[in-house]
Amino acid sequence: LSYGFVQTDNPHNTETLAIPVIRQAKPLVIACNADGSLAHETLPPLRLALVNQEERESLFNQKEGDDEQQMQQTPVSSPNGGSGTASQENGSTTSITNRIISSRNEMEVMALVGGTLEEAVYDLKGFIQQLEQQRQLEKAFSDDNLQHRDDDAIFSLLVTYLVERRKTLQACLTCIQQQYPDLFGF
């Protein structure tokens, strides 16, 4: 297996994308897999950032109920030798948001992710075209053939990476568009 990020059609490509969200100090990062799926472990912070007051209260009440129920469970041992209840080991707010909070929330999450992906794919396409045009101009006005070979290798590596990044992000966008066609007017 090759894990090289600049190979075409690498099934191990995973691309991250920063999504700016109001009331968040830093953009939230999601990950897109080469097959077009979203890395679901990257979605909970985004789901939580987009909950409304009613969903927040529901989550809080649900969390309290889960904690009470799991406190009554028999203690379990952790792999590192410690013990505690399942709630103590896994019961964070993030674990609650690993599942869909509400259809409204999930639509907002996917709309935000989809819109950001759409913009990133568009920007990458334009950037790749600009790079290719720039390279052609440089070649046309340079007389150093030895330098061209080195530059061509670096340029090829860069363009291959950007093309593969765009393909991975486009695959993810396509999956979201298929799952949520109403968001994109299809």
Tab-separated table of N, CA and C in Angstrom, residues 26-149:
chain	number	residue	atom	x	y	z
A	26	LYS	N	-12.037	29.665	17.024
A	26	LYS	CA	-11.283	29.063	15.933
A	26	LYS	C	-12.263	28.373	14.989
A	27	PRO	N	-11.899	28.275	13.717
A	27	PRO	CA	-12.746	27.505	12.804
A	27	PRO	C	-12.802	26.050	13.254
A	28	LEU	N	-13.917	25.399	12.990
A	28	LEU	CA	-14.055	23.981	13.293
A	28	LEU	C	-13.568	23.200	12.083
A	29	VAL	N	-12.908	22.101	12.320
A	29	VAL	CA	-12.295	21.334	11.244
A	29	VAL	C	-13.061	20.041	11.019
A	30	ILE	N	-13.404	19.789	9.759
A	30	ILE	CA	-14.022	18.516	9.392
A	30	ILE	C	-13.051	17.782	8.485
A	31	ALA	N	-13.235	16.487	8.354
A	31	ALA	CA	-12.371	15.686	7.494
A	31	ALA	C	-13.220	14.956	6.461
A	32	CYS	N	-12.726	14.954	5.238
A	32	CYS	CA	-13.376	14.263	4.121
A	32	CYS	C	-12.483	13.101	3.703
A	33	ASN	N	-13.084	11.922	3.578
A	33	ASN	CA	-12.345	10.744	3.150
A	33	ASN	C	-12.361	10.631	1.634
A	34	ALA	N	-11.426	9.868	1.083
A	34	ALA	CA	-11.293	9.725	-0.368
A	34	ALA	C	-12.558	9.172	-1.015
A	35	ASP	N	-13.327	8.368	-0.275
A	35	ASP	CA	-14.550	7.795	-0.842
A	35	ASP	C	-15.717	8.783	-0.838
A	36	GLY	N	-15.485	9.979	-0.322
A	36	GLY	CA	-16.525	11.003	-0.302
A	36	GLY	C	-17.280	11.084	1.010
A	37	SER	N	-16.983	10.209	1.929
A	37	SER	CA	-17.672	10.248	3.224
A	37	SER	C	-17.031	11.284	4.128
A	38	LEU	N	-17.839	11.789	5.045
A	38	LEU	CA	-17.316	12.683	6.072
A	38	LEU	C	-16.811	11.834	7.223
A	39	ALA	N	-15.719	12.216	7.816
A	39	ALA	CA	-15.238	11.533	9.016
A	39	ALA	C	-16.174	11.962	10.147
A	40	HIS	N	-17.051	11.064	10.557
A	40	HIS	CA	-18.118	11.431	11.488
A	40	HIS	C	-17.615	11.887	12.849
A	41	GLU	N	-16.409	11.495	13.212
A	41	GLU	CA	-15.868	11.946	14.495
A	41	GLU	C	-15.530	13.430	14.475
A	42	THR	N	-15.497	14.055	13.290
A	42	THR	CA	-15.213	15.481	13.213
A	42	THR	C	-16.478	16.341	13.237
A	43	LEU	N	-17.660	15.714	13.193
A	43	LEU	CA	-18.914	16.470	13.141
A	43	LEU	C	-19.466	16.939	14.492
A	44	PRO	N	-19.235	16.252	15.620
A	44	PRO	CA	-19.846	16.693	16.883
A	44	PRO	C	-19.617	18.146	17.270
A	45	PRO	N	-18.417	18.696	17.155
A	45	PRO	CA	-18.273	20.115	17.524
A	45	PRO	C	-19.131	21.041	16.653
A	46	LEU	N	-19.275	20.697	15.391
A	46	LEU	CA	-20.089	21.500	14.490
A	46	LEU	C	-21.570	21.364	14.838
A	47	ARG	N	-22.002	20.147	15.126
A	47	ARG	CA	-23.402	19.939	15.541
A	47	ARG	C	-23.700	20.748	16.796
A	48	LEU	N	-22.797	20.692	17.741
A	48	LEU	CA	-22.996	21.386	19.006
A	48	LEU	C	-22.999	22.902	18.810
A	49	ALA	N	-22.163	23.403	17.910
A	49	ALA	CA	-22.103	24.849	17.662
A	49	ALA	C	-23.387	25.373	17.027
A	50	LEU	N	-24.152	24.493	16.376
A	50	LEU	CA	-25.347	24.921	15.655
A	50	LEU	C	-26.663	24.546	16.344
A	51	VAL	N	-26.602	24.068	17.585
A	51	VAL	CA	-27.850	23.738	18.281
A	51	VAL	C	-28.571	25.020	18.678
A	52	ASN	N	-29.900	24.952	18.660
A	52	ASN	CA	-30.686	26.087	19.153
A	52	ASN	C	-30.972	25.863	20.641
A	53	GLN	N	-31.638	26.799	21.280
A	53	GLN	CA	-31.865	26.732	22.725
A	53	GLN	C	-32.672	25.491	23.112
A	54	GLU	N	-33.685	25.188	22.351
A	54	GLU	CA	-34.527	24.021	22.648
A	54	GLU	C	-33.722	22.728	22.566
A	55	GLU	N	-32.893	22.608	21.522
A	55	GLU	CA	-32.062	21.411	21.373
A	55	GLU	C	-31.001	21.345	22.472
A	56	ARG	N	-30.468	22.490	22.856
A	56	ARG	CA	-29.471	22.527	23.931
A	56	ARG	C	-30.074	22.010	25.240
A	57	GLU	N	-31.283	22.488	25.564
A	57	GLU	CA	-31.955	22.025	26.787
A	57	GLU	C	-32.250	20.535	26.702
A	58	SER	N	-32.685	20.074	25.551
A	58	SER	CA	-32.967	18.654	25.363
A	58	SER	C	-31.697	17.825	25.538
A	59	LEU	N	-30.595	18.297	24.984
A	59	LEU	CA	-29.318	17.600	25.141
A	59	LEU	C	-28.897	17.551	26.598
A	60	PHE	N	-29.044	18.686	27.296
A	60	PHE	CA	-28.657	18.743	28.699
A	60	PHE	C	-29.504	17.776	29.520
A	61	ASN	N	-30.821	17.780	29.300
A	61	ASN	CA	-31.708	16.868	30.031
A	61	ASN	C	-31.402	15.420	29.694
A	62	GLN	N	-31.127	15.147	28.436
A	62	GLN	CA	-30.794	13.798	28.007
A	62	GLN	C	-29.475	13.358	28.648
A	63	LYS	N	-28.501	14.249	28.707
A	63	LYS	CA	-27.208	13.940	29.311
A	63	LYS	C	-27.372	13.627	30.792
A	64	GLU	N	-28.194	14.431	31.500
A	64	GLU	CA	-28.439	14.170	32.914
A	64	GLU	C	-29.065	12.805	33.111
A	65	GLY	N	-30.035	12.466	32.265
A	65	GLY	CA	-30.694	11.159	32.346
A	65	GLY	C	-29.732	10.028	32.056
A	66	ASP	N	-28.873	10.191	31.057
A	66	ASP	CA	-27.872	9.175	30.732
A	66	ASP	C	-26.892	8.992	31.876
A	67	ASP	N	-26.460	10.103	32.502
A	67	ASP	CA	-25.517	10.026	33.617
A	67	ASP	C	-26.134	9.283	34.794
A	68	GLU	N	-27.393	9.609	35.128
A	68	GLU	CA	-28.059	8.942	36.241
A	68	GLU	C	-28.217	7.457	35.969
A	69	GLN	N	-28.608	7.114	34.743
A	69	GLN	CA	-28.806	5.716	34.394
A	69	GLN	C	-27.480	4.957	34.444
A	70	GLN	N	-26.410	5.550	33.945
A	70	GLN	CA	-25.137	4.854	33.898
A	70	GLN	C	-24.450	4.828	35.254
A	71	MET	N	-24.771	5.730	36.157
A	71	MET	CA	-24.206	5.704	37.504
A	71	MET	C	-24.697	4.472	38.256
A	72	GLN	N	-25.875	3.976	37.866
A	72	GLN	CA	-26.441	2.805	38.522
A	72	GLN	C	-25.894	1.512	37.938
A	73	GLN	N	-25.153	1.590	36.842
A	73	GLN	CA	-24.597	0.401	36.210
A	73	GLN	C	-23.426	-0.126	37.026
A	74	THR	N	-23.096	-1.400	36.786
A	74	THR	CA	-21.947	-2.019	37.429
A	74	THR	C	-20.669	-1.375	36.898
A	75	PRO	N	-19.709	-1.087	37.784
A	75	PRO	CA	-18.468	-0.481	37.314
A	75	PRO	C	-17.767	-1.363	36.284
A	76	VAL	N	-17.063	-0.736	35.374
A	76	VAL	CA	-16.322	-1.451	34.340
A	76	VAL	C	-14.857	-1.092	34.451
A	77	SER	N	-13.995	-1.982	33.982
A	77	SER	CA	-12.558	-1.718	34.000
A	77	SER	C	-12.147	-1.132	32.666
A	78	SER	N	-11.262	-0.188	32.730
A	78	SER	CA	-10.737	0.393	31.493
A	78	SER	C	-9.500	-0.388	31.071
A	79	PRO	N	-9.096	-0.284	29.820
A	79	PRO	CA	-7.920	-1.009	29.347
A	79	PRO	C	-6.640	-0.658	30.103
A	80	ASN	N	-6.560	0.551	30.678
A	80	ASN	CA	-5.331	0.927	31.382
A	80	ASN	C	-5.364	0.558	32.857
A	81	GLY	N	-6.340	-0.262	33.260
A	81	GLY	CA	-6.385	-0.749	34.618
A	81	GLY	C	-7.266	0.043	35.549
A	82	GLY	N	-7.694	1.226	35.174
A	82	GLY	CA	-8.573	2.030	36.012
A	82	GLY	C	-9.986	1.482	35.965
A	83	SER	N	-10.826	2.019	36.810
A	83	SER	CA	-12.219	1.587	36.761
A	83	SER	C	-13.110	2.805	36.856
A	84	GLY	N	-14.352	2.600	36.522
A	84	GLY	CA	-15.332	3.663	36.532
A	84	GLY	C	-16.564	3.178	35.810
A	85	THR	N	-17.530	4.025	35.671
A	85	THR	CA	-18.716	3.629	34.916
A	85	THR	C	-18.498	4.022	33.466
A	86	ALA	N	-19.316	3.455	32.592
A	86	ALA	CA	-19.228	3.800	31.173
A	86	ALA	C	-19.441	5.301	30.999
A	87	SER	N	-20.282	5.879	31.856
A	87	SER	CA	-20.554	7.307	31.768
A	87	SER	C	-19.295	8.119	32.042
A	88	GLN	N	-18.535	7.703	33.024
A	88	GLN	CA	-17.337	8.449	33.378
A	88	GLN	C	-16.278	8.340	32.291
A	89	GLU	N	-16.244	7.218	31.587
A	89	GLU	CA	-15.221	7.035	30.580
A	89	GLU	C	-15.611	7.637	29.242
A	90	ASN	N	-16.889	7.601	28.893
A	90	ASN	CA	-17.306	8.016	27.556
A	90	ASN	C	-18.373	9.083	27.556
A	91	GLY	N	-18.846	9.531	28.690
A	91	GLY	CA	-20.058	10.338	28.739
A	91	GLY	C	-19.854	11.825	28.597
A	92	SER	N	-19.201	12.279	27.585
A	92	SER	CA	-19.056	13.713	27.369
A	92	SER	C	-20.179	14.208	26.467
A	93	THR	N	-20.321	15.519	26.401
A	93	THR	CA	-21.304	16.104	25.501
A	93	THR	C	-21.002	15.703	24.074
A	94	THR	N	-19.718	15.548	23.743
A	94	THR	CA	-19.347	15.141	22.398
A	94	THR	C	-19.928	13.777	22.069
A	95	SER	N	-19.956	12.855	23.032
A	95	SER	CA	-20.514	11.533	22.742
A	95	SER	C	-22.010	11.621	22.462
A	96	ILE	N	-22.689	12.567	23.070
A	96	ILE	CA	-24.112	12.756	22.780
A	96	ILE	C	-24.286	13.235	21.347
A	97	THR	N	-23.423	14.117	20.906
A	97	THR	CA	-23.584	14.694	19.574
A	97	THR	C	-22.965	13.837	18.476
A	98	ASN	N	-22.478	12.639	18.814
A	98	ASN	CA	-22.014	11.722	17.778
A	98	ASN	C	-23.179	11.246	16.932
A	99	ARG	N	-24.369	11.398	17.433
A	99	ARG	CA	-25.551	11.047	16.645
A	99	ARG	C	-26.252	12.343	16.244
A	100	ILE	N	-27.182	12.206	15.331
A	100	ILE	CA	-27.919	13.371	14.847
A	100	ILE	C	-28.756	13.936	15.989
A	101	ILE	N	-28.656	15.229	16.207
A	101	ILE	CA	-29.395	15.885	17.290
A	101	ILE	C	-30.843	16.095	16.889
A	102	SER	N	-31.049	16.653	15.718
A	102	SER	CA	-32.391	16.853	15.165
A	102	SER	C	-32.244	16.997	13.657
A	103	SER	N	-33.327	16.826	12.950
A	103	SER	CA	-33.246	16.971	11.496
A	103	SER	C	-32.904	18.414	11.129
A	104	ARG	N	-33.427	19.373	11.897
A	104	ARG	CA	-33.113	20.779	11.643
A	104	ARG	C	-31.615	21.039	11.814
A	105	ASN	N	-31.057	20.536	12.897
A	105	ASN	CA	-29.638	20.731	13.182
A	105	ASN	C	-28.778	20.060	12.113
A	106	GLU	N	-29.135	18.856	11.738
A	106	GLU	CA	-28.336	18.135	10.744
A	106	GLU	C	-28.387	18.824	9.384
A	107	MET	N	-29.545	19.381	9.030
A	107	MET	CA	-29.656	20.125	7.771
A	107	MET	C	-28.743	21.360	7.813
A	108	GLU	N	-28.707	22.051	8.946
A	108	GLU	CA	-27.828	23.222	9.068
A	108	GLU	C	-26.363	22.818	8.991
A	109	VAL	N	-26.013	21.719	9.639
A	109	VAL	CA	-24.639	21.230	9.601
A	109	VAL	C	-24.251	20.907	8.161
A	110	MET	N	-25.093	20.149	7.476
A	110	MET	CA	-24.780	19.752	6.103
A	110	MET	C	-24.802	20.941	5.139
A	111	ALA	N	-25.663	21.905	5.382
A	111	ALA	CA	-25.684	23.111	4.537
A	111	ALA	C	-24.379	23.887	4.705
A	112	LEU	N	-23.928	24.029	5.939
A	112	LEU	CA	-22.687	24.748	6.197
A	112	LEU	C	-21.485	23.994	5.616
A	113	VAL	N	-21.434	22.688	5.851
A	113	VAL	CA	-20.343	21.873	5.311
A	113	VAL	C	-20.390	21.894	3.781
A	114	GLY	N	-21.579	21.682	3.220
A	114	GLY	CA	-21.722	21.666	1.763
A	114	GLY	C	-21.340	22.986	1.123
A	115	GLY	N	-21.775	24.088	1.711
A	115	GLY	CA	-21.427	25.404	1.174
A	115	GLY	C	-19.937	25.671	1.238
A	116	THR	N	-19.313	25.272	2.332
A	116	THR	CA	-17.874	25.461	2.480
A	116	THR	C	-17.112	24.571	1.498
A	117	LEU	N	-17.593	23.342	1.309
A	117	LEU	CA	-16.973	22.444	0.336
A	117	LEU	C	-17.104	22.997	-1.082
A	118	GLU	N	-18.290	23.485	-1.397
A	118	GLU	CA	-18.541	24.032	-2.731
A	118	GLU	C	-17.569	25.184	-3.028
A	119	GLU	N	-17.397	26.051	-2.061
A	119	GLU	CA	-16.476	27.179	-2.209
A	119	GLU	C	-15.029	26.699	-2.355
A	120	ALA	N	-14.636	25.712	-1.552
A	120	ALA	CA	-13.262	25.202	-1.604
A	120	ALA	C	-12.972	24.536	-2.947
A	121	VAL	N	-13.924	23.770	-3.466
A	121	VAL	CA	-13.741	23.107	-4.760
A	121	VAL	C	-13.603	24.153	-5.863
A	122	TYR	N	-14.456	25.163	-5.832
A	122	TYR	CA	-14.404	26.238	-6.821
A	122	TYR	C	-13.067	26.980	-6.751
A	123	ASP	N	-12.646	27.320	-5.544
A	123	ASP	CA	-11.379	28.036	-5.365
A	123	ASP	C	-10.189	27.203	-5.841
A	124	LEU	N	-10.195	25.909	-5.533
A	124	LEU	CA	-9.096	25.041	-5.958
A	124	LEU	C	-9.023	24.941	-7.481
A	125	LYS	N	-10.172	24.833	-8.113
A	125	LYS	CA	-10.197	24.743	-9.574
A	125	LYS	C	-9.566	25.993	-10.188
A	126	GLY	N	-9.948	27.160	-9.701
A	126	GLY	CA	-9.376	28.412	-10.197
A	126	GLY	C	-7.897	28.528	-9.905
A	127	PHE	N	-7.479	28.096	-8.719
A	127	PHE	CA	-6.075	28.185	-8.337
A	127	PHE	C	-5.217	27.280	-9.215
A	128	ILE	N	-5.710	26.086	-9.503
A	128	ILE	CA	-4.975	25.150	-10.367
A	128	ILE	C	-4.818	25.752	-11.762
A	129	GLN	N	-5.875	26.336	-12.276
A	129	GLN	CA	-5.799	26.971	-13.596
A	129	GLN	C	-4.785	28.121	-13.593
A	130	GLN	N	-4.785	28.923	-12.556
A	130	GLN	CA	-3.824	30.027	-12.455
A	130	GLN	C	-2.384	29.510	-12.414
A	131	LEU	N	-2.163	28.442	-11.639
A	131	LEU	CA	-0.818	27.860	-11.561
A	131	LEU	C	-0.349	27.367	-12.922
A	132	GLU	N	-1.242	26.686	-13.638
A	132	GLU	CA	-0.870	26.158	-14.946
A	132	GLU	C	-0.561	27.290	-15.926
A	133	GLN	N	-1.337	28.343	-15.897
A	133	GLN	CA	-1.074	29.493	-16.765
A	133	GLN	C	0.251	30.155	-16.404
A	134	GLN	N	0.499	30.313	-15.125
A	134	GLN	CA	1.753	30.913	-14.646
A	134	GLN	C	2.943	30.084	-15.105
A	135	ARG	N	2.830	28.774	-14.986
A	135	ARG	CA	3.926	27.877	-15.379
A	135	ARG	C	4.212	27.994	-16.874
A	136	GLN	N	3.159	28.058	-17.671
A	136	GLN	CA	3.346	28.200	-19.116
A	136	GLN	C	4.052	29.513	-19.456
A	137	LEU	N	3.680	30.586	-18.773
A	137	LEU	CA	4.345	31.880	-18.996
A	137	LEU	C	5.819	31.820	-18.604
A	138	GLU	N	6.110	31.200	-17.471
A	138	GLU	CA	7.499	31.087	-17.024
A	138	GLU	C	8.335	30.306	-18.030
A	139	LYS	N	7.779	29.228	-18.553
A	139	LYS	CA	8.495	28.416	-19.537
A	139	LYS	C	8.734	29.202	-20.828
A	140	ALA	N	7.758	29.971	-21.219
A	140	ALA	CA	7.865	30.721	-22.472
A	140	ALA	C	8.946	31.798	-22.412
A	141	PHE	N	9.200	32.347	-21.246
A	141	PHE	CA	10.148	33.456	-21.123
A	141	PHE	C	11.465	33.072	-20.460
A	142	SER	N	11.724	31.781	-20.329
A	142	SER	CA	12.972	31.343	-19.705
A	142	SER	C	13.784	30.527	-20.706
A	143	ASP	N	15.118	30.658	-20.636
A	143	ASP	CA	16.000	29.928	-21.540
A	143	ASP	C	16.706	28.759	-20.851
A	144	ASP	N	16.558	28.602	-19.546
A	144	ASP	CA	17.304	27.609	-18.771
A	144	ASP	C	16.551	26.277	-18.743
A	145	ASN	N	16.916	25.336	-19.643
A	145	ASN	CA	16.229	24.040	-19.730
A	145	ASN	C	16.467	23.168	-18.511
A	146	LEU	N	17.658	23.232	-17.910
A	146	LEU	CA	17.954	22.445	-16.710
A	146	LEU	C	17.053	22.873	-15.556
A	147	GLN	N	16.882	24.166	-15.400
A	147	GLN	CA	16.009	24.683	-14.353
A	147	GLN	C	14.563	24.256	-14.608
A	148	HIS	N	14.154	24.183	-15.881
A	148	HIS	CA	12.786	23.759	-16.223
A	148	HIS	C	12.476	22.364	-15.684
A	149	ARG	N	13.451	21.452	-15.794
A	149	ARG	CA	13.198	20.085	-15.328
A	149	ARG	C	12.938	20.046	-13.829
